[in-house]
Amino acid sequence: MRTTPAGLRSWFRSHPLFGDSLLAVVLTTCSLAMIVLMGPEGVARLQAALHVEIRPPDALNLILAALCTLPVALRRRWPFMLLALTTVPEWALDSLSYHTGLSEIAGLILLYTVAAHRGLALSLAGLAVTMVGYAVGTGLSPLPLAWPDHAVIIVIIMLCWVSGRAIRLRRAYLAELVQRADRLERAREADTRAARAEERSRIARELHDVVAHHVSVMTVQAAAARKMLDSDPGVTRDALTAIEEMGRTAMAEMRNIVGVLRTDGPAERGPQPGMADLQTLVEQMREAGLRIRLRVEGDRCALPPGIDLAAYRLVQEALTNSLRHAGPAAGAWVTVRYEPDRLTVHVEDDGRGAAADPARPDGKGHGLVGIRERVALYGGVLRIGPRSGGGFEVRAQFPLTHSPRTHSPRTHSPLGGGPLKETA
């Protein structure tokens, strides 16, 4: 199995101690080789060229030089402490007039490590230690250095420190980018979950409205067909035809609503019903046996799609409740008022209401909860409760100048006063 250069670099990053130890061994070997290969003859030539006395290499020289370079193996673990400790053998080499080998290179590596892996305060302290160590070593060393030489050395020290700081800042910047990407990903997932929950809630409301309305009408038609089966086959045939048409309509609407769940890309929803289809809805309810009067006030105008659907579903649910709970002799009135800044929908009946229905003694259902959510979504005002003079009413106002909102609806209504009541 061949190892690629990228895989080798990744392995070295995951095993920093191995790479640092290898660097320390190579640096120490080269430093000691420079000292040993110089020999007495090389020392004599260096003394003649610099006019200073330099001691020939011995065991102490090699030990002190090794103490300056071997600590590089642990540079990532204790960089500042090793930087401070290695100044002692460096001063010893200078004061004893020994050849220093590559001890200065080791000091620069430790300074770079402090700047690249520690905070600003500790990196400045490391820079100060290096400058102080260089100043003391210059005073102890027998080698004469001119001011340009000092300037070059100081520039090299500063370059090492600045390079380490730049690497640290770049590493921190990349880490911040990774964290920001993680936060954005988590936020995107949370938004996706919220959107899915909202879509499930929307589909649940739509399915409830469609199923409750059509099944209620089909139930009434089936009951009429059963009663007239023997006495009037023609009426029975018409009732069964109405049941068939209603069932197909319900299936088409449910297929349109649930179809959004089967799309991988953006949902391609078919046209939803709206206030323009209100007359058709009234005719269906009349065929089911509910006496309805429809009155439209004001000039019709194009409604926002959400409000258009919400108002239609509100009328549909209210008429369905009237059909189920108002009684066989009840009548209903639907009033739609178009105004420049709002849409008012008022549905009322003169029947017995849900309180007298033994099948639903609590007077609450999912349909009315759906109405409340729809009206609240668009910042509307809703009143649901008994009608003055008997019966039941549902009254809502939709503002036409506000965008949808998601907080809870108002708890008091200016239309009828008092808290909102959710009774079927």
Coordinates of C-alpha atoms in Angstrom, one line a residue:
M1 CA 0.0 0.0 0.0
R2 CA 1.5 3.3 -1.2
T3 CA 1.4 6.4 1.0
T4 CA 0.5 9.7 -0.7
P5 CA 2.2 13.0 0.3
A6 CA -1.2 14.2 1.5
G7 CA -1.7 11.2 3.7
L8 CA 1.9 11.5 5.1
R9 CA 1.3 15.2 6.0
S10 CA -2.0 14.2 7.7
W11 CA -0.2 11.5 9.7
F12 CA 2.5 14.0 10.8
R13 CA -0.2 16.4 11.9
S14 CA -1.9 13.7 14.0
H15 CA 1.5 12.7 15.6
P16 CA 3.2 16.0 16.3
L17 CA 5.6 14.5 18.9
F18 CA 7.1 12.2 16.2
G19 CA 7.8 15.1 13.9
D20 CA 9.2 17.3 16.6
S21 CA 11.5 14.6 17.8
L22 CA 12.7 14.0 14.3
L23 CA 13.4 17.7 13.9
A24 CA 15.3 17.8 17.2
V25 CA 17.4 14.8 16.2
V26 CA 18.3 16.3 12.9
L27 CA 19.1 19.7 14.4
T28 CA 21.2 18.2 17.1
T29 CA 23.1 15.9 14.7
C30 CA 23.9 18.8 12.4
S31 CA 24.9 21.1 15.3
L32 CA 27.3 18.5 16.8
A33 CA 28.7 17.7 13.4
M34 CA 29.6 21.3 12.8
I35 CA 31.4 21.5 16.2
V36 CA 33.2 18.2 15.8
L37 CA 34.2 18.7 12.1
M38 CA 35.7 22.1 12.9
G39 CA 38.5 20.5 14.9
P40 CA 41.6 22.2 16.3
E41 CA 42.8 23.4 12.9
G42 CA 39.5 25.1 12.1
V43 CA 39.5 26.7 15.5
A44 CA 43.0 28.1 14.9
R45 CA 41.9 29.6 11.5
L46 CA 38.8 31.1 13.1
Q47 CA 40.9 32.7 15.9
A48 CA 43.3 34.1 13.3
A49 CA 40.4 35.6 11.2
L50 CA 38.5 37.1 14.2
H51 CA 41.4 37.8 16.4
V52 CA 39.6 36.2 19.4
E53 CA 40.3 33.2 21.5
I54 CA 38.0 30.2 20.8
R55 CA 38.3 27.0 22.8
P56 CA 38.6 23.8 20.9
P57 CA 35.6 21.4 21.0
D58 CA 35.4 19.0 23.9
A59 CA 32.8 16.9 25.7
L60 CA 31.4 19.9 27.6
N61 CA 30.9 21.8 24.4
L62 CA 28.9 18.9 22.9
I63 CA 26.8 18.5 26.0
L64 CA 25.9 22.2 26.1
A65 CA 25.1 22.3 22.4
A66 CA 22.9 19.3 22.7
L67 CA 21.0 20.9 25.6
C68 CA 20.2 23.8 23.3
T69 CA 18.7 21.7 20.5
L70 CA 17.2 18.6 22.0
P71 CA 14.4 20.4 23.8
V72 CA 12.9 21.1 20.4
A73 CA 11.4 17.7 20.6
L74 CA 8.9 18.9 23.3
R75 CA 8.4 22.4 21.8
R76 CA 4.6 22.0 21.4
R77 CA 4.1 20.9 25.0
W78 CA 6.2 23.5 27.0
P79 CA 7.5 26.0 24.5
F80 CA 7.8 29.0 26.8
M81 CA 9.5 27.1 29.6
L82 CA 12.0 25.5 27.1
L83 CA 12.7 28.8 25.5
A84 CA 13.6 30.3 28.9
L85 CA 15.7 27.2 30.0
T86 CA 17.7 26.9 26.8
T87 CA 19.1 30.4 27.3
V88 CA 21.2 29.0 30.2
P89 CA 23.3 26.6 28.0
E90 CA 23.6 29.3 25.3
W91 CA 25.1 31.7 27.9
A92 CA 27.4 29.0 29.0
L93 CA 28.6 28.4 25.5
D94 CA 29.2 32.1 25.0
S95 CA 30.9 32.7 28.3
L96 CA 33.3 29.7 27.8
S97 CA 34.1 30.8 24.3
Y98 CA 32.8 27.5 22.8
H99 CA 31.4 27.1 19.3
T100 CA 27.6 27.4 19.6
G101 CA 26.7 25.2 16.6
L102 CA 23.0 25.6 15.8
S103 CA 21.8 26.6 19.2
E104 CA 20.6 29.9 17.9
I105 CA 18.4 28.2 15.3
A106 CA 16.9 26.1 18.1
G107 CA 16.1 29.3 20.0
L108 CA 14.3 30.8 17.0
I109 CA 12.3 27.6 16.5
L110 CA 11.1 27.8 20.2
L111 CA 10.3 31.5 19.8
Y112 CA 8.2 30.7 16.7
T113 CA 6.4 27.9 18.6
V114 CA 5.5 30.2 21.5
A115 CA 4.1 32.8 19.1
A116 CA 2.2 30.2 17.1
H117 CA 0.7 28.1 19.9
R118 CA 0.3 30.5 22.8
G119 CA -1.7 33.7 23.6
L120 CA -0.5 37.2 22.9
A121 CA 0.7 37.9 26.4
L122 CA 2.9 34.7 26.6
S123 CA 4.2 35.2 23.1
L124 CA 5.3 38.8 24.0
A125 CA 7.0 37.4 27.1
G126 CA 8.8 34.8 24.9
L127 CA 9.9 37.6 22.6
A128 CA 11.2 39.5 25.6
V129 CA 13.1 36.4 26.9
T130 CA 14.7 36.0 23.5
M131 CA 15.8 39.6 23.3
V132 CA 17.2 39.6 26.8
G133 CA 18.9 36.3 26.1
Y134 CA 20.5 37.7 23.0
A135 CA 21.6 40.8 24.8
V136 CA 23.2 38.8 27.6
G137 CA 24.8 36.4 25.2
T138 CA 26.3 39.2 23.2
G139 CA 27.9 40.6 26.3
L140 CA 29.4 37.2 27.2
S141 CA 30.5 36.2 23.7
P142 CA 34.1 37.0 22.7
L143 CA 33.0 37.5 19.0
P144 CA 32.9 41.2 18.0
L145 CA 29.7 42.2 16.1
A146 CA 29.0 45.4 14.4
W147 CA 25.7 47.3 14.6
P148 CA 24.5 46.1 11.2
D149 CA 25.0 42.5 12.4
H150 CA 22.9 43.2 15.5
A151 CA 20.2 44.8 13.3
V152 CA 20.1 41.7 11.0
I153 CA 19.8 39.4 14.0
I154 CA 17.0 41.4 15.6
V155 CA 15.1 41.5 12.3
I156 CA 15.4 37.7 12.0
I157 CA 14.1 37.4 15.6
M158 CA 11.1 39.7 14.9
L159 CA 10.3 37.8 11.6
C160 CA 10.1 34.5 13.5
W161 CA 7.8 36.0 16.1
V162 CA 5.6 37.7 13.5
S163 CA 5.4 34.5 11.4
G164 CA 4.3 32.6 14.5
R165 CA 1.6 35.2 15.4
A166 CA 0.3 35.2 11.8
I167 CA 0.0 31.4 11.8
R168 CA -1.9 31.5 15.1
L169 CA -4.3 34.2 13.8
R170 CA -4.9 32.3 10.6
R171 CA -5.6 29.1 12.6
A172 CA -8.0 31.0 14.8
Y173 CA -9.7 32.5 11.8
L174 CA -10.2 29.1 10.2
A175 CA -11.5 27.7 13.4
E176 CA -14.0 30.6 13.6
L177 CA -15.1 29.8 10.0
V178 CA -15.6 26.2 10.9
Q179 CA -17.7 27.1 14.0
R180 CA -19.7 29.6 12.0
A181 CA -20.4 27.0 9.4
D182 CA -21.5 24.5 12.1
R183 CA -23.8 27.2 13.6
L184 CA -25.3 27.9 10.2
E185 CA -25.8 24.2 9.5
R186 CA -27.5 23.8 12.9
A187 CA -29.7 26.9 12.2
R188 CA -30.5 25.5 8.7
E189 CA -31.5 22.2 10.2
A190 CA -33.6 23.9 12.8
D191 CA -35.3 26.0 10.1
T192 CA -35.9 22.9 8.0
R193 CA -37.5 21.1 11.0
A194 CA -39.7 24.2 11.7
A195 CA -40.7 24.4 8.0
R196 CA -41.5 20.7 8.0
A197 CA -43.6 21.0 11.2
E198 CA -45.4 24.0 9.7
E199 CA -46.0 22.1 6.5
R200 CA -47.4 19.1 8.4
S201 CA -49.6 21.5 10.4
R202 CA -50.9 23.1 7.2
I203 CA -51.6 19.8 5.6
A204 CA -53.4 18.6 8.7
R205 CA -55.6 21.7 8.7
E206 CA -56.3 21.3 5.0
L207 CA -57.1 17.6 5.3
H208 CA -59.4 18.1 8.2
D209 CA -61.3 20.9 6.5
V210 CA -61.7 18.8 3.3
V211 CA -62.6 15.6 5.0
A212 CA -64.9 17.1 7.6
H213 CA -66.9 19.1 5.0
H214 CA -67.2 16.4 2.3
V215 CA -67.8 13.5 4.6
S216 CA -70.5 15.5 6.5
V217 CA -72.3 16.3 3.3
M218 CA -72.0 12.7 2.1
T219 CA -73.4 11.5 5.4
V220 CA -76.4 13.7 5.1
Q221 CA -77.0 12.7 1.5
A222 CA -76.6 9.0 2.5
A223 CA -79.2 9.4 5.2
A224 CA -81.6 11.0 2.8
A225 CA -81.1 8.3 0.3
R226 CA -81.7 5.6 2.9
K227 CA -85.0 7.2 4.0
M228 CA -86.3 7.6 0.4
L229 CA -85.0 4.3 -1.0
D230 CA -88.4 2.6 -1.1
S231 CA -90.7 5.6 -1.5
D232 CA -88.9 7.7 -4.1
P233 CA -86.1 6.0 -6.1
G234 CA -85.5 9.2 -8.1
V235 CA -84.5 11.2 -5.0
T236 CA -82.4 8.3 -3.9
R237 CA -80.6 8.3 -7.3
D238 CA -80.0 12.1 -7.1
A239 CA -78.6 11.7 -3.5
L240 CA -76.3 8.9 -4.6
T241 CA -75.1 10.9 -7.6
A242 CA -74.4 13.8 -5.2
I243 CA -72.4 11.4 -2.9
E244 CA -70.4 10.2 -5.9
E245 CA -69.6 13.7 -7.1
M246 CA -68.7 14.8 -3.5
G247 CA -66.5 11.9 -3.0
R248 CA -64.6 12.6 -6.2
T249 CA -64.2 16.2 -5.3
A250 CA -62.9 15.2 -1.9
M251 CA -60.4 12.8 -3.4
A252 CA -59.2 15.4 -5.9
E253 CA -58.6 18.0 -3.1
M254 CA -56.9 15.5 -0.9
R255 CA -54.7 14.3 -3.7
N256 CA -53.8 18.0 -4.4
I257 CA -52.9 18.6 -0.7
V258 CA -51.0 15.4 -0.1
G259 CA -49.2 15.6 -3.4
V260 CA -46.8 18.1 -1.9
L261 CA -45.4 15.3 0.3
R262 CA -44.3 13.2 -2.8
T263 CA -42.2 15.9 -4.4
D264 CA -38.4 15.9 -3.8
G265 CA -38.0 19.5 -5.2
P266 CA -40.1 22.5 -4.7
A267 CA -43.7 21.7 -4.2
E268 CA -46.0 22.1 -7.2
R269 CA -49.3 22.7 -5.7
G270 CA -52.5 22.9 -7.7
P271 CA -54.9 25.8 -7.4
Q272 CA -56.5 26.0 -4.0
P273 CA -60.1 27.1 -3.5
G274 CA -60.8 30.7 -2.6
M275 CA -63.6 33.2 -2.1
A276 CA -64.3 33.0 -5.8
D277 CA -65.6 29.4 -5.2
L278 CA -67.9 30.5 -2.4
Q279 CA -71.0 30.2 -4.6
T280 CA -70.1 26.6 -5.5
L281 CA -69.7 25.8 -1.8
V282 CA -73.0 27.3 -0.9
E283 CA -74.7 25.3 -3.7
Q284 CA -73.2 22.0 -2.3
M285 CA -74.5 22.8 1.2
R286 CA -77.9 23.6 -0.2
E287 CA -78.0 20.2 -2.0
A288 CA -77.1 18.6 1.4
G289 CA -80.2 20.2 2.9
L290 CA -79.0 23.3 4.6
R291 CA -80.9 26.5 3.8
I292 CA -78.3 29.2 3.1
R293 CA -78.4 32.8 2.1
L294 CA -75.2 34.4 0.8
R295 CA -74.7 38.1 0.8
V296 CA -71.6 39.9 -0.5
E297 CA -71.1 43.6 0.4
G298 CA -68.6 46.0 -1.0
D299 CA -66.5 45.7 -4.2
R300 CA -64.8 42.4 -4.7
C301 CA -61.0 42.7 -4.8
A302 CA -58.1 40.4 -5.3
L303 CA -57.1 38.9 -2.0
P304 CA -53.7 37.6 -0.9
P305 CA -53.6 33.8 -1.6
G306 CA -53.2 32.9 2.1
I307 CA -56.1 35.1 3.2
D308 CA -58.2 33.9 0.3
L309 CA -57.8 30.3 1.3
A310 CA -58.2 30.9 5.0
A311 CA -61.5 32.8 4.5
Y312 CA -62.8 30.0 2.3
R313 CA -61.9 27.3 4.8
L314 CA -63.5 29.3 7.6
V315 CA -66.8 29.5 5.7
Q316 CA -66.5 25.8 4.8
E317 CA -65.9 24.7 8.4
A318 CA -68.6 27.0 9.8
L319 CA -71.2 25.7 7.3
T320 CA -70.1 22.1 8.0
N321 CA -70.7 22.6 11.7
S322 CA -74.1 24.1 11.0
L323 CA -75.0 21.1 8.8
R324 CA -73.9 18.7 11.5
H325 CA -75.2 20.4 14.7
A326 CA -77.8 23.1 13.9
G327 CA -80.6 20.6 13.2
P328 CA -82.7 19.7 10.2
A329 CA -84.8 22.8 10.1
A330 CA -82.0 25.3 10.6
G331 CA -81.0 28.1 8.2
A332 CA -77.7 29.8 7.8
W333 CA -76.5 33.2 6.6
V334 CA -73.1 33.9 5.1
T335 CA -72.1 37.6 4.9
V336 CA -68.8 38.7 3.2
R337 CA -67.9 42.3 3.4
Y338 CA -65.0 43.7 1.3
E339 CA -63.5 46.9 2.7
P340 CA -60.3 48.7 1.6
D341 CA -58.3 47.6 4.7
R342 CA -60.0 44.4 5.8
L343 CA -62.2 41.5 4.9
T344 CA -65.0 40.5 7.2
V345 CA -66.6 37.0 7.1
H346 CA -69.7 36.3 9.2
V347 CA -71.4 32.9 9.2
E348 CA -74.4 32.3 11.5
D349 CA -77.3 29.9 11.9
D350 CA -80.5 29.8 13.9
G351 CA -80.2 26.1 14.9
R352 CA -79.6 24.5 18.3
G353 CA -75.8 24.8 18.2
A354 CA -73.2 22.3 19.3
A355 CA -74.1 22.5 23.0
A356 CA -77.2 20.5 22.3
D357 CA -75.4 17.8 20.3
P358 CA -75.0 14.7 22.5
A359 CA -72.2 13.5 20.3
R360 CA -70.0 16.5 21.2
P361 CA -70.9 17.6 24.7
D362 CA -67.7 19.6 25.1
G363 CA -68.4 21.9 22.3
K364 CA -64.8 21.8 21.0
G365 CA -63.2 20.3 17.9
H366 CA -60.2 20.4 15.7
G367 CA -61.9 22.3 13.0
L368 CA -62.5 25.4 15.3
V369 CA -58.9 25.2 16.4
G370 CA -57.9 25.2 12.8
I371 CA -60.0 28.3 12.2
R372 CA -58.4 30.0 15.1
E373 CA -54.9 29.2 13.8
R374 CA -55.7 30.4 10.3
V375 CA -57.1 33.8 11.5
A376 CA -54.2 34.3 14.0
L377 CA -51.7 33.5 11.2
Y378 CA -52.8 36.6 9.3
G379 CA -53.3 38.9 12.3
G380 CA -57.1 38.6 12.2
V381 CA -59.7 38.9 14.9
L382 CA -62.1 36.0 15.6
R383 CA -65.3 35.5 17.5
I384 CA -66.8 32.0 17.9
G385 CA -69.8 31.5 20.1
P386 CA -73.6 31.5 20.6
R387 CA -75.6 33.9 18.5
S388 CA -77.8 36.5 20.0
G389 CA -81.4 35.2 19.6
G390 CA -80.3 31.6 19.4
G391 CA -78.1 29.6 17.1
F392 CA -74.4 29.9 16.6
E393 CA -72.0 32.3 14.7
V394 CA -68.4 32.5 13.5
R395 CA -67.1 36.0 12.7
A396 CA -63.7 37.0 11.5
Q397 CA -61.9 40.0 10.3
F398 CA -58.7 39.7 8.1
P399 CA -56.5 42.8 7.8
L400 CA -55.5 43.4 4.2
T401 CA -52.5 45.6 5.0
H402 CA -50.5 43.3 7.3
S403 CA -48.3 40.3 6.6
P404 CA -48.8 37.0 8.2
R405 CA -47.6 36.5 11.8
T406 CA -47.0 33.5 13.9
H407 CA -47.7 34.6 17.5
S408 CA -50.9 33.7 19.3
P409 CA -54.2 35.4 18.5
R410 CA -55.9 38.1 20.5
T411 CA -57.8 37.0 23.5
H412 CA -60.5 39.6 23.2
S413 CA -62.5 40.6 20.2
P414 CA -63.8 44.1 19.3
L415 CA -66.5 42.5 17.3
G416 CA -68.5 41.0 20.0
G417 CA -66.6 41.9 23.2
G418 CA -65.4 39.4 25.8
P419 CA -63.0 36.5 25.4
L420 CA -63.0 34.3 22.4
K421 CA -65.1 31.1 22.7
E422 CA -64.4 28.0 20.8
T423 CA -67.6 26.0 20.7
A424 CA -68.7 24.0 17.8

